[in-house]
Amino acid sequence: MKNVVLKATGLNIGYAVSKKSISICQQINFELYKGELLCLLGRNGSGKSTLLKTIAKMLTPIEGRIEINEKSIETLAPKELAKFIAVVLTESIPENSLTVYETIALGRQPYTNWLGKLSKSDIDIIENSMLLTDTNNLANKLIHQLSDGQLQRVMIARALTQDTPIILLDEPTSHLDIHHKINIFKILSKICKETEKTVLISTHEINLALKTSDRLLLIDQEKFSVGKSTNGVIQENLMTIFNSDDIRYDSHSNQFIF
Ligand SMILES: Nc1ncnc2c1ncn2[C@@H]1O[C@H](COP(=O)(O)OP(=O)(O)OP(=O)(O)O)[C@@H](O)[C@H]1O
């Protein structure tokens, strides 16, 4: 039996504009299982960031419920939620004047006392996160001295250091070259296998997502679906969302051909 780490039921996501609710996508239902890598796919403006921010409780759903361990996230205080979900957003660039080590260590904040003093087990978790993300050789560099690819790895290390069962990442490979994109997907895949964390990534890298993810979440104009890329309904939805004169989904090779 699958071990459910998060469940969303009857979600309607969107924004309040001039006191009116504007819905971006409705009837969103899904479960996330322990240790799986999931990719959230959809065209520009389809609602990927909105969904991730709703799961992270940075936005309130218009309707519906998100549960962790059968508890609604509504009832969890920010510090409590930070023990279940770590979030890596593209816009959350860390403090420039900190070193890589200090930045990654910040992931322990939900657990450290008010002085922020690190225990031996905190240090072990930090070192293990640096090992998994290959950031040890960057430890003493300042954040502003990093390349985009190095910074992405540091942000993933910080999320890992938070030691949560779930990690959400919003477009973690934007601005990276193909080698670094593949490297980030490899690292995330390794994290799922070695730590049994559940990793949910929003991405435009559809072929990398098809190749590496356990399941896909597809979001498109008020329509949401979830399943394996070998599932017939998911394949149909992939075609509906992305096929055009320039690009076509080939179910035989399970990839998009340009
Ligand atoms: N603060 C906001 N207030 C109102 N509408 C918003 C707000 N932020 C985003 N939107 C709208 O919500 C819709 C979904 O945006 P979102 O950023 O979730 O899409 P996305 O799938 O992440 O897009 P992209 O692939 O371009 O990053 C868009 O139509 C966007 O204009």
Short mmCIF file of C-alpha atoms and ligand atoms in Angstrom, two decimals:
data_model
loop_
_atom_site.label_atom_id
_atom_site.label_comp_id
_atom_site.label_asym_id
_atom_site.label_seq_id
_atom_site.Cartn_x
_atom_site.Cartn_y
_atom_site.Cartn_z
CA MET A 1 0.00 0.00 0.00
CA LYS A 2 1.18 3.53 -0.83
CA ASN A 3 2.17 5.77 2.02
CA VAL A 4 0.25 9.05 1.50
CA VAL A 5 2.19 12.11 2.72
CA LEU A 6 -0.18 14.81 1.42
CA LYS A 7 -3.75 14.82 0.18
CA ALA A 8 -5.60 17.60 -1.69
CA THR A 9 -9.38 17.37 -2.00
CA GLY A 10 -11.72 19.58 -4.02
CA LEU A 11 -9.14 22.34 -4.35
CA ASN A 12 -10.06 25.51 -6.18
CA ILE A 13 -6.98 27.74 -6.45
CA GLY A 14 -6.75 31.40 -7.39
CA TYR A 15 -6.50 34.95 -6.16
CA ALA A 16 -8.63 37.59 -4.50
CA VAL A 17 -8.73 40.64 -6.80
CA SER A 18 -10.74 43.66 -5.56
CA LYS A 19 -12.40 41.41 -2.98
CA LYS A 20 -13.53 39.02 -5.75
CA SER A 21 -12.17 35.48 -6.06
CA ILE A 22 -10.60 34.75 -9.43
CA SER A 23 -10.28 30.99 -9.93
CA ILE A 24 -7.27 29.66 -11.86
CA CYS A 25 -8.03 25.93 -11.63
CA GLN A 26 -10.74 23.89 -9.90
CA GLN A 27 -11.53 20.30 -8.97
CA ILE A 28 -7.96 19.52 -8.08
CA ASN A 29 -7.70 16.18 -6.29
CA PHE A 30 -4.48 14.28 -5.68
CA GLU A 31 -2.37 12.35 -3.21
CA LEU A 32 1.41 12.51 -2.93
CA TYR A 33 3.19 9.33 -1.90
CA LYS A 34 6.32 8.89 0.18
CA GLY A 35 9.59 8.85 -1.81
CA GLU A 36 8.20 9.78 -5.24
CA LEU A 37 9.43 12.39 -7.68
CA LEU A 38 6.52 14.28 -9.24
CA CYS A 39 6.61 16.89 -11.98
CA LEU A 40 3.95 19.55 -12.33
CA LEU A 41 3.54 20.48 -16.00
CA GLY A 42 1.45 23.11 -17.74
CA ARG A 43 1.78 26.00 -20.14
CA ASN A 44 2.81 29.51 -19.05
CA GLY A 45 0.21 31.00 -16.74
CA SER A 46 -1.66 27.72 -16.20
CA GLY A 47 -1.33 27.88 -12.41
CA LYS A 48 1.77 25.85 -11.47
CA SER A 49 3.21 28.46 -9.08
CA THR A 50 -0.27 29.18 -7.73
CA LEU A 51 -0.75 25.49 -6.87
CA LEU A 52 2.70 25.16 -5.25
CA LYS A 53 2.14 28.31 -3.18
CA THR A 54 -1.28 27.01 -2.12
CA ILE A 55 0.25 23.71 -0.96
CA ALA A 56 2.89 25.70 0.93
CA LYS A 57 0.12 27.79 2.57
CA MET A 58 1.48 30.99 1.03
CA LEU A 59 -1.92 31.35 -0.69
CA THR A 60 -5.33 30.35 0.69
CA PRO A 61 -7.43 28.08 -1.51
CA ILE A 62 -10.80 29.47 -2.66
CA GLU A 63 -12.27 26.06 -1.78
CA GLY A 64 -11.02 22.67 -0.74
CA ARG A 65 -8.65 21.12 1.72
CA ILE A 66 -5.00 20.10 1.92
CA GLU A 67 -4.07 17.51 4.53
CA ILE A 68 -0.80 16.23 5.91
CA ASN A 69 -1.10 13.17 8.15
CA GLU A 70 -4.88 13.65 8.04
CA LYS A 71 -4.52 17.14 9.54
CA SER A 72 -5.61 20.18 7.52
CA ILE A 73 -2.66 22.53 6.89
CA GLU A 74 -5.01 25.33 7.93
CA THR A 75 -4.52 24.20 11.52
CA LEU A 76 -0.71 24.16 11.36
CA ALA A 77 1.33 27.15 12.56
CA PRO A 78 4.11 28.26 10.13
CA LYS A 79 6.87 26.71 12.27
CA GLU A 80 4.95 23.41 12.44
CA LEU A 81 4.30 23.39 8.66
CA ALA A 82 8.02 24.09 8.09
CA LYS A 83 8.72 20.65 9.60
CA PHE A 84 6.60 19.02 6.87
CA ILE A 85 7.18 21.11 3.74
CA ALA A 86 10.31 22.86 2.42
CA VAL A 87 9.87 25.24 -0.51
CA VAL A 88 12.35 26.41 -3.13
CA LEU A 89 10.96 29.34 -5.11
CA THR A 90 12.80 31.01 -7.97
CA GLU A 91 12.28 34.43 -6.41
CA SER A 92 13.56 33.52 -2.93
CA ILE A 93 17.20 34.51 -3.42
CA PRO A 94 19.01 34.31 -0.09
CA GLU A 95 20.94 37.02 1.72
CA ASN A 96 23.97 37.92 -0.43
CA SER A 97 26.36 38.50 2.45
CA LEU A 98 26.04 34.96 3.85
CA THR A 99 28.35 32.09 3.00
CA VAL A 100 27.03 28.93 1.36
CA TYR A 101 27.39 27.03 4.66
CA GLU A 102 25.48 29.70 6.62
CA THR A 103 22.72 29.73 3.98
CA ILE A 104 22.32 25.96 4.04
CA ALA A 105 22.39 25.95 7.86
CA LEU A 106 19.38 28.31 7.84
CA GLY A 107 17.33 25.27 6.85
CA ARG A 108 17.61 24.12 10.49
CA GLN A 109 15.70 27.21 11.75
CA PRO A 110 12.41 25.36 12.48
CA TYR A 111 14.34 23.13 14.93
CA THR A 112 17.02 25.31 16.54
CA ASN A 113 16.45 27.27 19.75
CA TRP A 114 16.03 31.06 19.74
CA LEU A 115 19.81 31.53 19.66
CA GLY A 116 19.93 29.46 16.48
CA LYS A 117 22.61 27.22 18.03
CA LEU A 118 23.35 24.10 15.97
CA SER A 119 23.55 20.70 17.67
CA LYS A 120 25.74 17.80 16.52
CA SER A 121 22.71 16.25 14.74
CA ASP A 122 21.94 19.59 13.01
CA ILE A 123 25.54 19.67 11.73
CA ASP A 124 25.29 16.06 10.52
CA ILE A 125 22.11 16.89 8.56
CA ILE A 126 23.76 19.99 7.01
CA GLU A 127 26.83 17.97 5.98
CA ASN A 128 24.73 15.18 4.50
CA SER A 129 22.66 17.70 2.49
CA MET A 130 25.88 19.25 1.15
CA LEU A 131 27.14 15.81 0.17
CA LEU A 132 23.92 14.91 -1.69
CA THR A 133 23.91 18.19 -3.61
CA ASP A 134 27.66 18.34 -4.20
CA THR A 135 27.99 21.73 -2.50
CA ASN A 136 30.75 20.91 0.05
CA ASN A 137 33.46 22.51 -2.06
CA LEU A 138 31.44 25.77 -2.08
CA ALA A 139 31.00 26.00 1.73
CA ASN A 140 33.03 29.18 2.28
CA LYS A 141 31.98 31.06 -0.85
CA LEU A 142 29.63 34.00 -0.54
CA ILE A 143 26.21 33.60 -2.15
CA HIS A 144 26.84 36.45 -4.61
CA GLN A 145 29.96 34.64 -5.86
CA LEU A 146 27.97 31.65 -7.15
CA SER A 147 26.89 30.78 -10.67
CA ASP A 148 23.15 30.18 -11.25
CA GLY A 149 23.65 26.41 -11.29
CA GLN A 150 25.64 26.46 -8.04
CA LEU A 151 23.00 28.69 -6.43
CA GLN A 152 20.22 26.26 -7.43
CA ARG A 153 22.15 23.40 -5.78
CA VAL A 154 22.63 25.49 -2.62
CA MET A 155 18.90 26.26 -2.48
CA ILE A 156 18.12 22.55 -2.81
CA ALA A 157 20.66 21.80 -0.04
CA ARG A 158 18.96 24.35 2.21
CA ALA A 159 15.56 22.72 1.58
CA LEU A 160 17.08 19.29 2.30
CA THR A 161 18.56 20.60 5.54
CA GLN A 162 15.04 21.51 6.64
CA ASP A 163 14.60 17.71 6.73
CA THR A 164 10.94 17.65 5.74
CA PRO A 165 9.08 14.70 4.19
CA ILE A 166 8.01 16.96 1.29
CA ILE A 167 10.06 19.38 -0.86
CA LEU A 168 8.37 21.70 -3.37
CA LEU A 169 10.45 23.39 -6.09
CA ASP A 170 9.19 26.02 -8.52
CA GLU A 171 11.12 25.77 -11.80
CA PRO A 172 14.46 24.80 -10.21
CA THR A 173 16.24 24.56 -13.57
CA SER A 174 15.22 27.85 -15.19
CA HIS A 175 18.29 29.76 -16.50
CA LEU A 176 20.47 26.61 -16.46
CA ASP A 177 22.21 25.01 -19.44
CA ILE A 178 21.22 21.48 -20.45
CA HIS A 179 24.06 19.84 -18.45
CA HIS A 180 23.04 21.61 -15.25
CA LYS A 181 19.33 20.92 -15.87
CA ILE A 182 20.09 17.19 -16.12
CA ASN A 183 22.33 17.45 -13.04
CA ILE A 184 19.53 19.02 -10.94
CA PHE A 185 17.02 16.36 -12.03
CA LYS A 186 19.58 13.66 -11.16
CA ILE A 187 20.16 15.16 -7.71
CA LEU A 188 16.40 15.37 -7.05
CA SER A 189 15.88 11.80 -8.21
CA LYS A 190 18.72 10.66 -5.92
CA ILE A 191 17.18 12.55 -2.98
CA CYS A 192 13.87 10.69 -3.46
CA LYS A 193 15.59 7.31 -3.63
CA GLU A 194 18.11 7.81 -0.82
CA THR A 195 16.04 9.81 1.66
CA GLU A 196 12.47 8.73 0.74
CA LYS A 197 11.44 12.37 0.62
CA THR A 198 8.62 13.34 -1.74
CA VAL A 199 9.75 15.94 -4.28
CA LEU A 200 7.29 17.96 -6.36
CA ILE A 201 8.81 20.15 -9.09
CA SER A 202 7.09 22.57 -11.44
CA THR A 203 8.98 22.61 -14.71
CA HIS A 204 8.91 23.41 -18.41
CA GLU A 205 11.44 20.61 -19.07
CA ILE A 206 8.80 18.18 -20.33
CA ASN A 207 11.16 15.54 -21.70
CA LEU A 208 13.28 15.50 -18.53
CA ALA A 209 10.05 15.28 -16.52
CA LEU A 210 8.81 12.35 -18.62
CA LYS A 211 12.15 10.58 -18.23
CA THR A 212 12.72 11.04 -14.51
CA SER A 213 9.39 11.49 -12.69
CA ASP A 214 7.34 8.74 -11.06
CA ARG A 215 4.09 10.57 -11.81
CA LEU A 216 2.97 13.77 -13.50
CA LEU A 217 0.56 16.47 -12.36
CA LEU A 218 -0.93 18.25 -15.40
CA ILE A 219 -2.63 21.61 -15.07
CA ASP A 220 -4.48 23.29 -17.90
CA GLN A 221 -7.34 25.83 -18.01
CA GLU A 222 -9.41 24.57 -15.12
CA LYS A 223 -8.53 20.95 -15.87
CA PHE A 224 -6.24 18.97 -13.61
CA SER A 225 -5.02 15.39 -13.90
CA VAL A 226 -2.46 13.21 -12.21
CA GLY A 227 -0.90 9.86 -13.10
CA LYS A 228 1.98 7.99 -14.68
CA SER A 229 3.16 9.06 -18.13
CA THR A 230 2.26 5.57 -19.38
CA ASN A 231 -1.41 6.17 -18.45
CA GLY A 232 -3.64 6.70 -21.54
CA VAL A 233 -5.58 9.65 -20.07
CA ILE A 234 -2.35 11.40 -19.06
CA GLN A 235 -0.92 10.87 -22.55
CA GLU A 236 -4.06 12.34 -24.13
CA ASN A 237 -3.88 15.33 -21.80
CA LEU A 238 -0.18 15.82 -22.59
CA MET A 239 -1.11 16.04 -26.28
CA THR A 240 -4.01 18.41 -25.62
CA ILE A 241 -1.83 20.73 -23.57
CA PHE A 242 1.42 20.76 -25.52
CA ASN A 243 0.95 19.45 -29.07
CA SER A 244 1.21 22.10 -31.78
CA ASP A 245 2.58 22.46 -35.32
CA ASP A 246 6.09 22.59 -33.83
CA ILE A 247 5.98 19.91 -31.15
CA ARG A 248 4.28 16.53 -30.81
CA TYR A 249 4.07 13.89 -28.09
CA ASP A 250 5.24 10.44 -29.19
CA SER A 251 3.71 7.86 -26.83
CA HIS A 252 5.90 5.09 -28.24
CA SER A 253 9.14 6.72 -27.06
CA ASN A 254 7.36 8.67 -24.27
CA GLN A 255 8.85 11.99 -25.29
CA PHE A 256 8.05 15.19 -27.16
CA ILE A 257 9.60 15.55 -30.59
CA PHE A 258 10.37 19.03 -31.88
N1 LIG B 1 -0.93 37.88 -7.39
C1 LIG B 1 -1.76 37.55 -8.40
N2 LIG B 1 -2.99 38.11 -8.50
C2 LIG B 1 -3.84 37.80 -9.50
N3 LIG B 1 -3.54 36.91 -10.48
C3 LIG B 1 -2.33 36.32 -10.45
C4 LIG B 1 -1.37 36.61 -9.41
N4 LIG B 1 -0.25 35.89 -9.63
C5 LIG B 1 -0.50 35.16 -10.75
N5 LIG B 1 -1.74 35.44 -11.25
C6 LIG B 1 -2.37 34.84 -12.45
O1 LIG B 1 -2.63 33.47 -12.18
C7 LIG B 1 -2.43 32.69 -13.36
C8 LIG B 1 -1.49 31.55 -13.05
O2 LIG B 1 -0.19 32.07 -12.72
P1 LIG B 1 1.00 31.14 -12.25
O3 LIG B 1 2.15 32.03 -11.95
O4 LIG B 1 0.51 30.23 -11.21
O5 LIG B 1 1.27 30.29 -13.59
P2 LIG B 1 2.49 29.33 -13.96
O6 LIG B 1 1.87 28.11 -14.52
O7 LIG B 1 3.38 29.17 -12.78
O8 LIG B 1 3.18 30.17 -15.09
P3 LIG B 1 4.69 30.18 -15.68
O9 LIG B 1 4.90 28.86 -16.36
O10 LIG B 1 4.63 31.30 -16.66
O11 LIG B 1 5.63 30.42 -14.54
C9 LIG B 1 -1.92 33.64 -14.44
O12 LIG B 1 -3.01 33.99 -15.26
C10 LIG B 1 -1.43 34.84 -13.65
O13 LIG B 1 -1.59 36.03 -14.38
#
